[in-house]
CSV table of C-alpha atoms in Angstrom, one decimal:
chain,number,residue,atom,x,y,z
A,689,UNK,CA,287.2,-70.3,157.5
A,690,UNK,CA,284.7,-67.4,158.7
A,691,UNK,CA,283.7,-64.4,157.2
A,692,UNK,CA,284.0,-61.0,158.9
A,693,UNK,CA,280.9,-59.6,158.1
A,694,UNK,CA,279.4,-63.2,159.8
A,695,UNK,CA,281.3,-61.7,163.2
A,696,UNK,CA,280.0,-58.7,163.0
A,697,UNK,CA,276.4,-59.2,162.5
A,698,UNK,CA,276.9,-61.7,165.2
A,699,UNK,CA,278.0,-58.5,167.5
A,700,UNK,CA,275.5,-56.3,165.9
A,701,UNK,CA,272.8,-58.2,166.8
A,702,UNK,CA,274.0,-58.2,170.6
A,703,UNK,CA,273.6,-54.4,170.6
A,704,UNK,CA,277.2,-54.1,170.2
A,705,UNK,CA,278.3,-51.5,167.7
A,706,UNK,CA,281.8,-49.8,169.0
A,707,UNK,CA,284.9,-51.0,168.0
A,708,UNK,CA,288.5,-50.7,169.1
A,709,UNK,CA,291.7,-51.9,169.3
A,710,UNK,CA,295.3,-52.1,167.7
A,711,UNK,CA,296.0,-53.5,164.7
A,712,UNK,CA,297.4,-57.3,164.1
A,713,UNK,CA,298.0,-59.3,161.0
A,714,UNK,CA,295.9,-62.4,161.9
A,715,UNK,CA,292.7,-59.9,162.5
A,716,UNK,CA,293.8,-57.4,159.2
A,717,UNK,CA,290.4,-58.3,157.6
A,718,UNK,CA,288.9,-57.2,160.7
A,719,UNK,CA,290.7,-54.0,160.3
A,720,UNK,CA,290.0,-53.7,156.4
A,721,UNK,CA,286.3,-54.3,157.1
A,722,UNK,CA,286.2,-51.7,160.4
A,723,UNK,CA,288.2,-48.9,158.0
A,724,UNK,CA,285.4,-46.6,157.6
A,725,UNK,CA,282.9,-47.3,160.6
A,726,UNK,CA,282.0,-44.5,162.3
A,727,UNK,CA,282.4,-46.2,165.8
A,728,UNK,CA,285.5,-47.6,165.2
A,729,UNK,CA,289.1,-46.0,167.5
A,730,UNK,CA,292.6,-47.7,166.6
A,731,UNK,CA,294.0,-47.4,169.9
A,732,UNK,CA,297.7,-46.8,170.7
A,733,UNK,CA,297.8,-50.2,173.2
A,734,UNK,CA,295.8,-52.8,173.9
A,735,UNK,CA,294.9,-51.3,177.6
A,736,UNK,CA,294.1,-47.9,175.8
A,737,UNK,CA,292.0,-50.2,173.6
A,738,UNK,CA,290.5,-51.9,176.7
A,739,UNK,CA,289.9,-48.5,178.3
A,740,UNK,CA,287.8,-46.6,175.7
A,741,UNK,CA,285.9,-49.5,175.4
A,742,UNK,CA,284.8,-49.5,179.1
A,743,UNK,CA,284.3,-45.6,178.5
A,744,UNK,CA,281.9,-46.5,176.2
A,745,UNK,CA,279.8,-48.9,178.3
A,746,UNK,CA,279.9,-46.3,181.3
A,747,UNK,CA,278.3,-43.7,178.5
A,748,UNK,CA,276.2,-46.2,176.8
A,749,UNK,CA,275.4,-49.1,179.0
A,750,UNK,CA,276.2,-50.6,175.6
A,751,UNK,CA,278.7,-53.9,175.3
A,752,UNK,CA,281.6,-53.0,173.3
A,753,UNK,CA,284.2,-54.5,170.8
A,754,UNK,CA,287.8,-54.7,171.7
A,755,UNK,CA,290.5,-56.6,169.3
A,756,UNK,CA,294.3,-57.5,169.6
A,757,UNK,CA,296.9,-59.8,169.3
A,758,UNK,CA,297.4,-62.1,172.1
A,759,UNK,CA,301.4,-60.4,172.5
A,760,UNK,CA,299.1,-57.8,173.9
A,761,UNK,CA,297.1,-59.2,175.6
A,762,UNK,CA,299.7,-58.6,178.4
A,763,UNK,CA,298.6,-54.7,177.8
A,764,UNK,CA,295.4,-55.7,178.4
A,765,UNK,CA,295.4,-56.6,181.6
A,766,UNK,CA,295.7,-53.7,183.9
A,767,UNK,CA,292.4,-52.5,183.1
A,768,UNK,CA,291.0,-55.9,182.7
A,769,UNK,CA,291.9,-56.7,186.2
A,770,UNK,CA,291.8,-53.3,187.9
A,771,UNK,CA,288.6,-52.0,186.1
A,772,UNK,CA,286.6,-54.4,184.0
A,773,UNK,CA,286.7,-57.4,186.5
A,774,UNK,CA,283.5,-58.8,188.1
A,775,UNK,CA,284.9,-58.4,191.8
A,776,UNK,CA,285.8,-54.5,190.6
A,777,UNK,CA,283.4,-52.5,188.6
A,778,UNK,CA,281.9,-55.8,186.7
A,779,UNK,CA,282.0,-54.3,183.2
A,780,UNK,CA,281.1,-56.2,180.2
A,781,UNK,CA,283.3,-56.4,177.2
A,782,UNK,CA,283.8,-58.4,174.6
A,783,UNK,CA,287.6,-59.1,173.5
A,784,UNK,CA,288.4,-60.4,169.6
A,785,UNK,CA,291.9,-61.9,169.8
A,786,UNK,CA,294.4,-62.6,166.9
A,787,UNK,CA,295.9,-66.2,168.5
A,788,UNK,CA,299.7,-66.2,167.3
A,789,UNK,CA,301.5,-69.0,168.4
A,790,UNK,CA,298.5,-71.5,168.8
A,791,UNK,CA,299.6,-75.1,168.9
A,792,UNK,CA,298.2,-75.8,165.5
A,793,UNK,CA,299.9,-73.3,163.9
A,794,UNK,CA,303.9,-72.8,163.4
A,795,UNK,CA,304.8,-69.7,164.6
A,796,UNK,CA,308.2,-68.4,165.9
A,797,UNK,CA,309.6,-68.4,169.3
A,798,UNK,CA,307.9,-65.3,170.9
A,799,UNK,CA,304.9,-66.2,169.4
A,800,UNK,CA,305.3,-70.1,170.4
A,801,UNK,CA,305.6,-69.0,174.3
A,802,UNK,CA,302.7,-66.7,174.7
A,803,UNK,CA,300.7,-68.8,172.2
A,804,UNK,CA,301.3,-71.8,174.6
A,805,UNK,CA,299.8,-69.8,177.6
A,806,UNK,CA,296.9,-67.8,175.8
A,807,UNK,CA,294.0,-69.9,177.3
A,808,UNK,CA,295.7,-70.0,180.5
A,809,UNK,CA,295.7,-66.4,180.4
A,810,UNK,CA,292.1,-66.2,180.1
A,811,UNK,CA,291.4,-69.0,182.7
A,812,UNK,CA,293.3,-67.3,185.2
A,813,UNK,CA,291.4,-64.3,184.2
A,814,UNK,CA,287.8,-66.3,184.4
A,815,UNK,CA,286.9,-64.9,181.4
A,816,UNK,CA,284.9,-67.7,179.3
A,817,UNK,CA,286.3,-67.9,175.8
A,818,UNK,CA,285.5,-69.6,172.3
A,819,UNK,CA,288.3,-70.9,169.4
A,820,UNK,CA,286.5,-69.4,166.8
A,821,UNK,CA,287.4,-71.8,163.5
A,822,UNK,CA,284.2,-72.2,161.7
A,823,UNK,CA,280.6,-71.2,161.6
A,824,UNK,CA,279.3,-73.7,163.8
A,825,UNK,CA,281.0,-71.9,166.8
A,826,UNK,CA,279.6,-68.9,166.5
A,827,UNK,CA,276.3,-70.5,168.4
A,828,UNK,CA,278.5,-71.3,171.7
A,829,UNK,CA,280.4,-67.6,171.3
A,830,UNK,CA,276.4,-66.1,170.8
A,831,UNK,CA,275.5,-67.7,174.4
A,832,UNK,CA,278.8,-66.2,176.1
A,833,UNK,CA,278.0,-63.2,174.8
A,834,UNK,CA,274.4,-63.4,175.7
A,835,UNK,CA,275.7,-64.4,179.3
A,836,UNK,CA,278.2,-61.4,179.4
A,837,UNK,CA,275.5,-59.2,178.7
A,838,UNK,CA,273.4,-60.6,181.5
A,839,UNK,CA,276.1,-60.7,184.4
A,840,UNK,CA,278.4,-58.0,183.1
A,841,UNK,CA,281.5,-59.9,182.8
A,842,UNK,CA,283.9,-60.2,180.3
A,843,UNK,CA,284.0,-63.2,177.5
A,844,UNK,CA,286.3,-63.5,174.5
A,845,UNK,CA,286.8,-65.3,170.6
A,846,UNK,CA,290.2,-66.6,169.9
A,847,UNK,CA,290.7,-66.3,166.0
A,848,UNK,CA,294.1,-68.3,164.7
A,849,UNK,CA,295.8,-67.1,161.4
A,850,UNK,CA,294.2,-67.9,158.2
A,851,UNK,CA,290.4,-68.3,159.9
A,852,UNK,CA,289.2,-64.8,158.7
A,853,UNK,CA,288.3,-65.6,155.2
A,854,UNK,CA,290.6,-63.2,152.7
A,855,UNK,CA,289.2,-60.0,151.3
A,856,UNK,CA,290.2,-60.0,147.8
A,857,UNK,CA,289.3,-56.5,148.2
A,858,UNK,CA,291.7,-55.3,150.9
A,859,UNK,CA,292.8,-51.7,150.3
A,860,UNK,CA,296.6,-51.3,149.1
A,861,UNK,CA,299.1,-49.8,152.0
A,862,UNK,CA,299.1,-46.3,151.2
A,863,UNK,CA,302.3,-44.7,150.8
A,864,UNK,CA,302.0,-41.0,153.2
A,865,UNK,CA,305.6,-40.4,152.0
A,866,UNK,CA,308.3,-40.5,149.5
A,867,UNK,CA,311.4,-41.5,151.2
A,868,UNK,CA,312.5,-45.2,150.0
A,869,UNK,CA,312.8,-46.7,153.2
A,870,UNK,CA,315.1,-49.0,151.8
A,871,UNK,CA,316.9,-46.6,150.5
A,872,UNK,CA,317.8,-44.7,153.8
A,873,UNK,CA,318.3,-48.1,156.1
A,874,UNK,CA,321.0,-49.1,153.7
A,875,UNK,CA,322.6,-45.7,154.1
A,876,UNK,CA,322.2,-45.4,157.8
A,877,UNK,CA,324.1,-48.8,158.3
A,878,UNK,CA,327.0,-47.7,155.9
A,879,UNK,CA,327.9,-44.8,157.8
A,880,UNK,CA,327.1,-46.2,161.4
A,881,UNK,CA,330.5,-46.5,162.8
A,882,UNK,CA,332.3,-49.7,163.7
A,883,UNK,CA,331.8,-51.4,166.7
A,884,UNK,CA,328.6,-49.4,167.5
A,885,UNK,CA,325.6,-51.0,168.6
A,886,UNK,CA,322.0,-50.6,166.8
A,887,UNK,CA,318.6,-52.2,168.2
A,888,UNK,CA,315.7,-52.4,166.5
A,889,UNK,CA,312.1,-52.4,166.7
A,890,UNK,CA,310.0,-55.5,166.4
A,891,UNK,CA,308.0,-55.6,163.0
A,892,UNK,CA,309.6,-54.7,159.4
A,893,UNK,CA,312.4,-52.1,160.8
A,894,UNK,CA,314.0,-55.6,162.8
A,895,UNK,CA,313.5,-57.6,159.7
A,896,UNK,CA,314.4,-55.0,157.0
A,897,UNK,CA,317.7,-54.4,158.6
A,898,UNK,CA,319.2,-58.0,159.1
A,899,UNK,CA,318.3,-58.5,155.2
A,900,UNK,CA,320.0,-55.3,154.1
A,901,UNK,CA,323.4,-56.6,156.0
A,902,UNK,CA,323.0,-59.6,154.4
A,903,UNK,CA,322.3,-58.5,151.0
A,904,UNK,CA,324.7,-55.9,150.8
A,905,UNK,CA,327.3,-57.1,153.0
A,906,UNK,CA,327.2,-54.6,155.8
A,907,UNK,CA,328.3,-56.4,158.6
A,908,UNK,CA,330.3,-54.1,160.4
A,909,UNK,CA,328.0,-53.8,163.6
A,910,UNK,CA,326.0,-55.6,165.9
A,911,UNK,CA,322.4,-55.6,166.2
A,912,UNK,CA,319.7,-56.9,169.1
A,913,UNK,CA,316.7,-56.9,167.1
A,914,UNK,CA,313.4,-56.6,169.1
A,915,UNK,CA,311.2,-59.6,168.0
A,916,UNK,CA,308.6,-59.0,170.5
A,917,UNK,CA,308.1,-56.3,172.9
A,918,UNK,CA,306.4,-53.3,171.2
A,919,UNK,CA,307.2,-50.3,172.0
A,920,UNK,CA,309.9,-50.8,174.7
A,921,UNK,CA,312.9,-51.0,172.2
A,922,UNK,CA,313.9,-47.3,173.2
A,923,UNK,CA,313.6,-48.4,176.9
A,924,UNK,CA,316.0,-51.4,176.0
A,925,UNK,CA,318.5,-49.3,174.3
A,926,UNK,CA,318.6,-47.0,177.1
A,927,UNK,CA,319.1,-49.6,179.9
A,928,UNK,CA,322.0,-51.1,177.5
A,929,UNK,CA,323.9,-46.9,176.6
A,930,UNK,CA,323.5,-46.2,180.0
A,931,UNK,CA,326.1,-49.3,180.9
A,932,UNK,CA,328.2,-48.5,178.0
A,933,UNK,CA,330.5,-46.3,176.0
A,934,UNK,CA,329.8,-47.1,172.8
A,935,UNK,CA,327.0,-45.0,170.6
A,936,UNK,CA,324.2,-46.8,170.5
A,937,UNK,CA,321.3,-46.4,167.9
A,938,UNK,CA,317.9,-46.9,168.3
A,939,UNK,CA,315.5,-48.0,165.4
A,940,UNK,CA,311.8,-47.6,166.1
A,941,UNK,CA,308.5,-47.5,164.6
A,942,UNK,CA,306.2,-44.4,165.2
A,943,UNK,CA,303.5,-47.4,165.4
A,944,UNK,CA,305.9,-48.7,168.7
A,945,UNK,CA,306.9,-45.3,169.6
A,946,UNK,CA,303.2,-44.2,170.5
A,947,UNK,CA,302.1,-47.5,172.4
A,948,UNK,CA,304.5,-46.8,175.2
A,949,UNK,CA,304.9,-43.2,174.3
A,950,UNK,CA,306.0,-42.3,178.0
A,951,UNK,CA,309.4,-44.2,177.4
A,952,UNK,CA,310.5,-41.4,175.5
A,953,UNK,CA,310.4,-38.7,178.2
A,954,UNK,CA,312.7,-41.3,180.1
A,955,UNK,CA,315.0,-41.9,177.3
A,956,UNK,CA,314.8,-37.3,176.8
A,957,UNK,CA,315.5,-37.2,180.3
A,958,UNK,CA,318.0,-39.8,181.3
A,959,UNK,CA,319.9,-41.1,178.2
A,960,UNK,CA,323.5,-39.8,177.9
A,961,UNK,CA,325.7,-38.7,175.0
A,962,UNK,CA,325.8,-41.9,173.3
A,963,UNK,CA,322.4,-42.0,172.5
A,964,UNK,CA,320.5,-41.8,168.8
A,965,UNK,CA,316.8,-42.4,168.6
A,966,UNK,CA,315.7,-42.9,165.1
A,967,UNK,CA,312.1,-42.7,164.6
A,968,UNK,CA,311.4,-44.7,160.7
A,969,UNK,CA,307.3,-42.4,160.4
A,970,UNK,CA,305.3,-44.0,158.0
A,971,UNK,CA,302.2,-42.8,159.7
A,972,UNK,CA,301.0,-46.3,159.4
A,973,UNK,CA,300.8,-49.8,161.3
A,974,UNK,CA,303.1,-51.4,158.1
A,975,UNK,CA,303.5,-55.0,159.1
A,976,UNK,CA,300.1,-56.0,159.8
A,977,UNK,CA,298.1,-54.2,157.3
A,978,UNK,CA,299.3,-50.8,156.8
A,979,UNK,CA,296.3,-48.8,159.3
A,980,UNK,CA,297.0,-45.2,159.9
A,981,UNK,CA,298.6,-44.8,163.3
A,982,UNK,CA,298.1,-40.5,162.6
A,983,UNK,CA,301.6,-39.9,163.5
A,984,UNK,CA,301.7,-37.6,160.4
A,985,UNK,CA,300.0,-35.1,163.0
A,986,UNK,CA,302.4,-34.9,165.4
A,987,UNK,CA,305.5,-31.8,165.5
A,988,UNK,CA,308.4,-34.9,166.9
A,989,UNK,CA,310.7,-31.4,166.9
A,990,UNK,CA,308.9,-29.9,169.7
A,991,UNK,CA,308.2,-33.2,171.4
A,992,UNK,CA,311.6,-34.5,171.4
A,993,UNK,CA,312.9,-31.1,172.4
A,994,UNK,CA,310.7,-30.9,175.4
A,995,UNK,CA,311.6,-34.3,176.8
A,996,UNK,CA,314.6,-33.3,176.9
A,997,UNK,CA,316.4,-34.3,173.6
A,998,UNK,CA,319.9,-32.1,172.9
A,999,UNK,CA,318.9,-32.3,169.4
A,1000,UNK,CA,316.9,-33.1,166.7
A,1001,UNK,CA,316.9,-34.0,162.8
A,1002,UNK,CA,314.7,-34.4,160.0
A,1003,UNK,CA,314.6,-36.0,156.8
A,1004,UNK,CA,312.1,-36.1,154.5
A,1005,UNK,CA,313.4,-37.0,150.6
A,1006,UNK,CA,316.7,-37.9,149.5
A,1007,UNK,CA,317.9,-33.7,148.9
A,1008,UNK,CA,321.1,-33.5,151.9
A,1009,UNK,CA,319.9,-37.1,153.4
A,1010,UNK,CA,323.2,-38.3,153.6
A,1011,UNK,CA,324.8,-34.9,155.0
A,1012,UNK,CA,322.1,-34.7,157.7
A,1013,UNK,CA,322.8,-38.9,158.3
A,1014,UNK,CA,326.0,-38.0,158.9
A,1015,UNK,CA,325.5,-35.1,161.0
A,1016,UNK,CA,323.6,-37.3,163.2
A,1017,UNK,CA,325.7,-40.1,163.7
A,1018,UNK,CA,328.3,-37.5,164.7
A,1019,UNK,CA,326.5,-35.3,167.0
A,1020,UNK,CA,326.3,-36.1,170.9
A,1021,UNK,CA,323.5,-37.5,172.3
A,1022,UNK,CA,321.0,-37.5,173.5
A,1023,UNK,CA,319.6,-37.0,169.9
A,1024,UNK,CA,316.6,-37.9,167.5
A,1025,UNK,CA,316.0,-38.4,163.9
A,1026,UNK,CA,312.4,-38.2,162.2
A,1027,UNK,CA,312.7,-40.0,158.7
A,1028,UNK,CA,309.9,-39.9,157.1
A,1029,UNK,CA,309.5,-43.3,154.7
A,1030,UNK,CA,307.5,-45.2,152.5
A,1031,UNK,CA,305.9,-48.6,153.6
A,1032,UNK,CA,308.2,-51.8,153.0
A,1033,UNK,CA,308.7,-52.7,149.3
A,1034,UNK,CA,311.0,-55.7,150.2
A,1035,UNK,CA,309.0,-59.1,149.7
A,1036,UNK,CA,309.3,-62.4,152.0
A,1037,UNK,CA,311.6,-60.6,154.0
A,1038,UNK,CA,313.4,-63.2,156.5
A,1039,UNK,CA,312.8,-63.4,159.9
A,1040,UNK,CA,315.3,-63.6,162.6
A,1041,UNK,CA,315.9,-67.1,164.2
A,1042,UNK,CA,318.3,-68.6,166.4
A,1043,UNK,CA,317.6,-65.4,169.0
A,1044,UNK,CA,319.7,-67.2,171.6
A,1045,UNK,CA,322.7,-66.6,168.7
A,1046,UNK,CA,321.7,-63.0,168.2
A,1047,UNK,CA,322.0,-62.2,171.9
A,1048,UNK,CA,325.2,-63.8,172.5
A,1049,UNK,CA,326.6,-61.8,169.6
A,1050,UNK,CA,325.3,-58.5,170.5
A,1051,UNK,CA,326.6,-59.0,173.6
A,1052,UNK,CA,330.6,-59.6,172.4
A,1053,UNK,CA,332.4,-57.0,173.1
């Protein structure tokens, strides 16, 4: 195991003292430790990420700091390619990936596959990379950096799950509202009608709602839950509304809802009456370590509305939560909910396997 502070003195002493990226479990000590930096951005993607960073080296001449999870690395790449590579604008960077999936680790499926590829990836990309497990590699990651810096190009760490060593002090998730998100799930799927079709966000919301069927029996629909793909599980339920007649709810993040925010405006603009977007705000990045994602200052009224949304909801506490549920699943489309929750307070919730299973039964008439 390594320590974070370790890391970043190692960065530090290269000169390198901007962070950013978006937030993943395997790097949440990262996170804790980069909480109250002053150069520190949690970006909305991983090209936003990659983006500011080369911002920041146009401004400073300075190498910065960009981390993710190797699911987005995929994000990543636009810039990486188009801007940051050595036969474009040759700008040095130095990437801190979260390696899900890596063939010492059990991981699941989505995971597996893009775990299995990862160095590949980075090959293809000629970008010279280290496994960071222990101390004694940080001497061979210290020489690529030192060679980045040199021929501005870009170099990388590779950090699998359970190398950062735990902070027994990591912060608490912080609760920004009141709403039991439990709580409202359980009534949303009660009052969902029959043969309607919900999908759901990758992270807790996926999770949370194939335990609460379970537990309470509330099997009455069909659900596609999003596994991987962040922040296209609007742009899935639109493809599948638009090529059927049955109401179809979405369940997002505002976490996945803000990494491909432009989605929306196609959903606004294109989805038909059978539509419901339901947008679970926690302000916060729940699943892999509770960061802010500062969706708490954002008017969804006026942004829904503009993007061409019929209507739009709100709940906040438990006062009429059921009337304006209700209302909702009643109204036509297109149409979007803002329910303002807590953080998960379910522990070891499952995680959905046999996917091939899922999508055959989602896909029953």
């Amino acid at each position: 195991m390594i320590k974070v502070n370790t890391l970043i003195n190692l960065l530090k002493k290269n000169n390198t003292n901007f962070f950013t990226g978006v937030p993943d479990s395997v790097l949440k000590e990262l996170s804790s430790y980069l909480k109250n930096q002053r150069n520190h951005i949690i970006a909305t993607s991983e090209g936003s990420a990659v983006s500011i960073g080369i911002g920041h080296y146009l401004s400073t001449k300075k190498i910065p700091c960009i981390y993710m999870q190797n699911s987005g690395l995929s994000n990543a790449l636009n810039p990486l390619i188009s801007i940051a590579h050595k036969k474009v604008y040759s700008i040095p960077l130095i990437l801190i990936i979260g390696w899900r999936g890596s063939p010492k680790v059990k991981d699941e499926p989505q995971h597996n596959v893009k775990g299995k590829i990862t160095r590949e990836i980075l090959k293809l990309l000629n970008i010279k990379y280290t496994i960071l497990r222990s101390n004694k590699d940080f001497k061979k990651f210290d020489k690529q950096i030192k060679h980045a810096k040199k021929n501005n190009t870009i170099v990388a760490c590779l950090i699998e799950q359970g190398t950062l060593h735990k902070n027994s002090k990591l912060s608490s998730k912080k609760d920004f509202y009141s709403l039991d998100k439990e709580y409202f799930l359980k009534t949303l799927i009660k009052e969902i009608p029959t043969r309607s079709k919900v999908i759901s966000s990758t992270g807790y919301n996926s999770r949370e709602l194939m335990y609460l069927r379970k537990k309470f029996n509330l099997n009455k629909n069909k659900d596609f839950y999003m596994v991987g793909g962040m922040g296209h599980t609007s742009s899935v339920a639109l493809g599948y509304s638009l090529a059927s007649k049955k109401n179809t709810f979405c369940i997002d993040g505002d976490g996945a809802l803000l990494m491909h925010l432009g989605s929306i405006m196609t959903v606004g603009n294109f989805a038909k009456k059978n539509f419901k977007y339901i947008l679970l705000n926690n302000n916060s990045h729940d699943s892999v370590g509770g960061q802010s994602t500062n969706a708490d200052n954002i008017n969804f009224e006026k942004l829904s509305k503009s993007l061409g949304f019929k209507k739009f909801y709100s709940i906040k506490n438990k006062l009429n939560s059921l009337k304006i549920t209700k209302n909702f699943i009643k109204i036509n489309g297109p149409a979007f909910l803002e329910v303002k929750v807590t953080n998960s307070k379910i522990k070891k919730l499952p995680r959905p396997d046999n996917l091939i299973k899922i999508k055959n039964q989602f896909m029953k008439k």
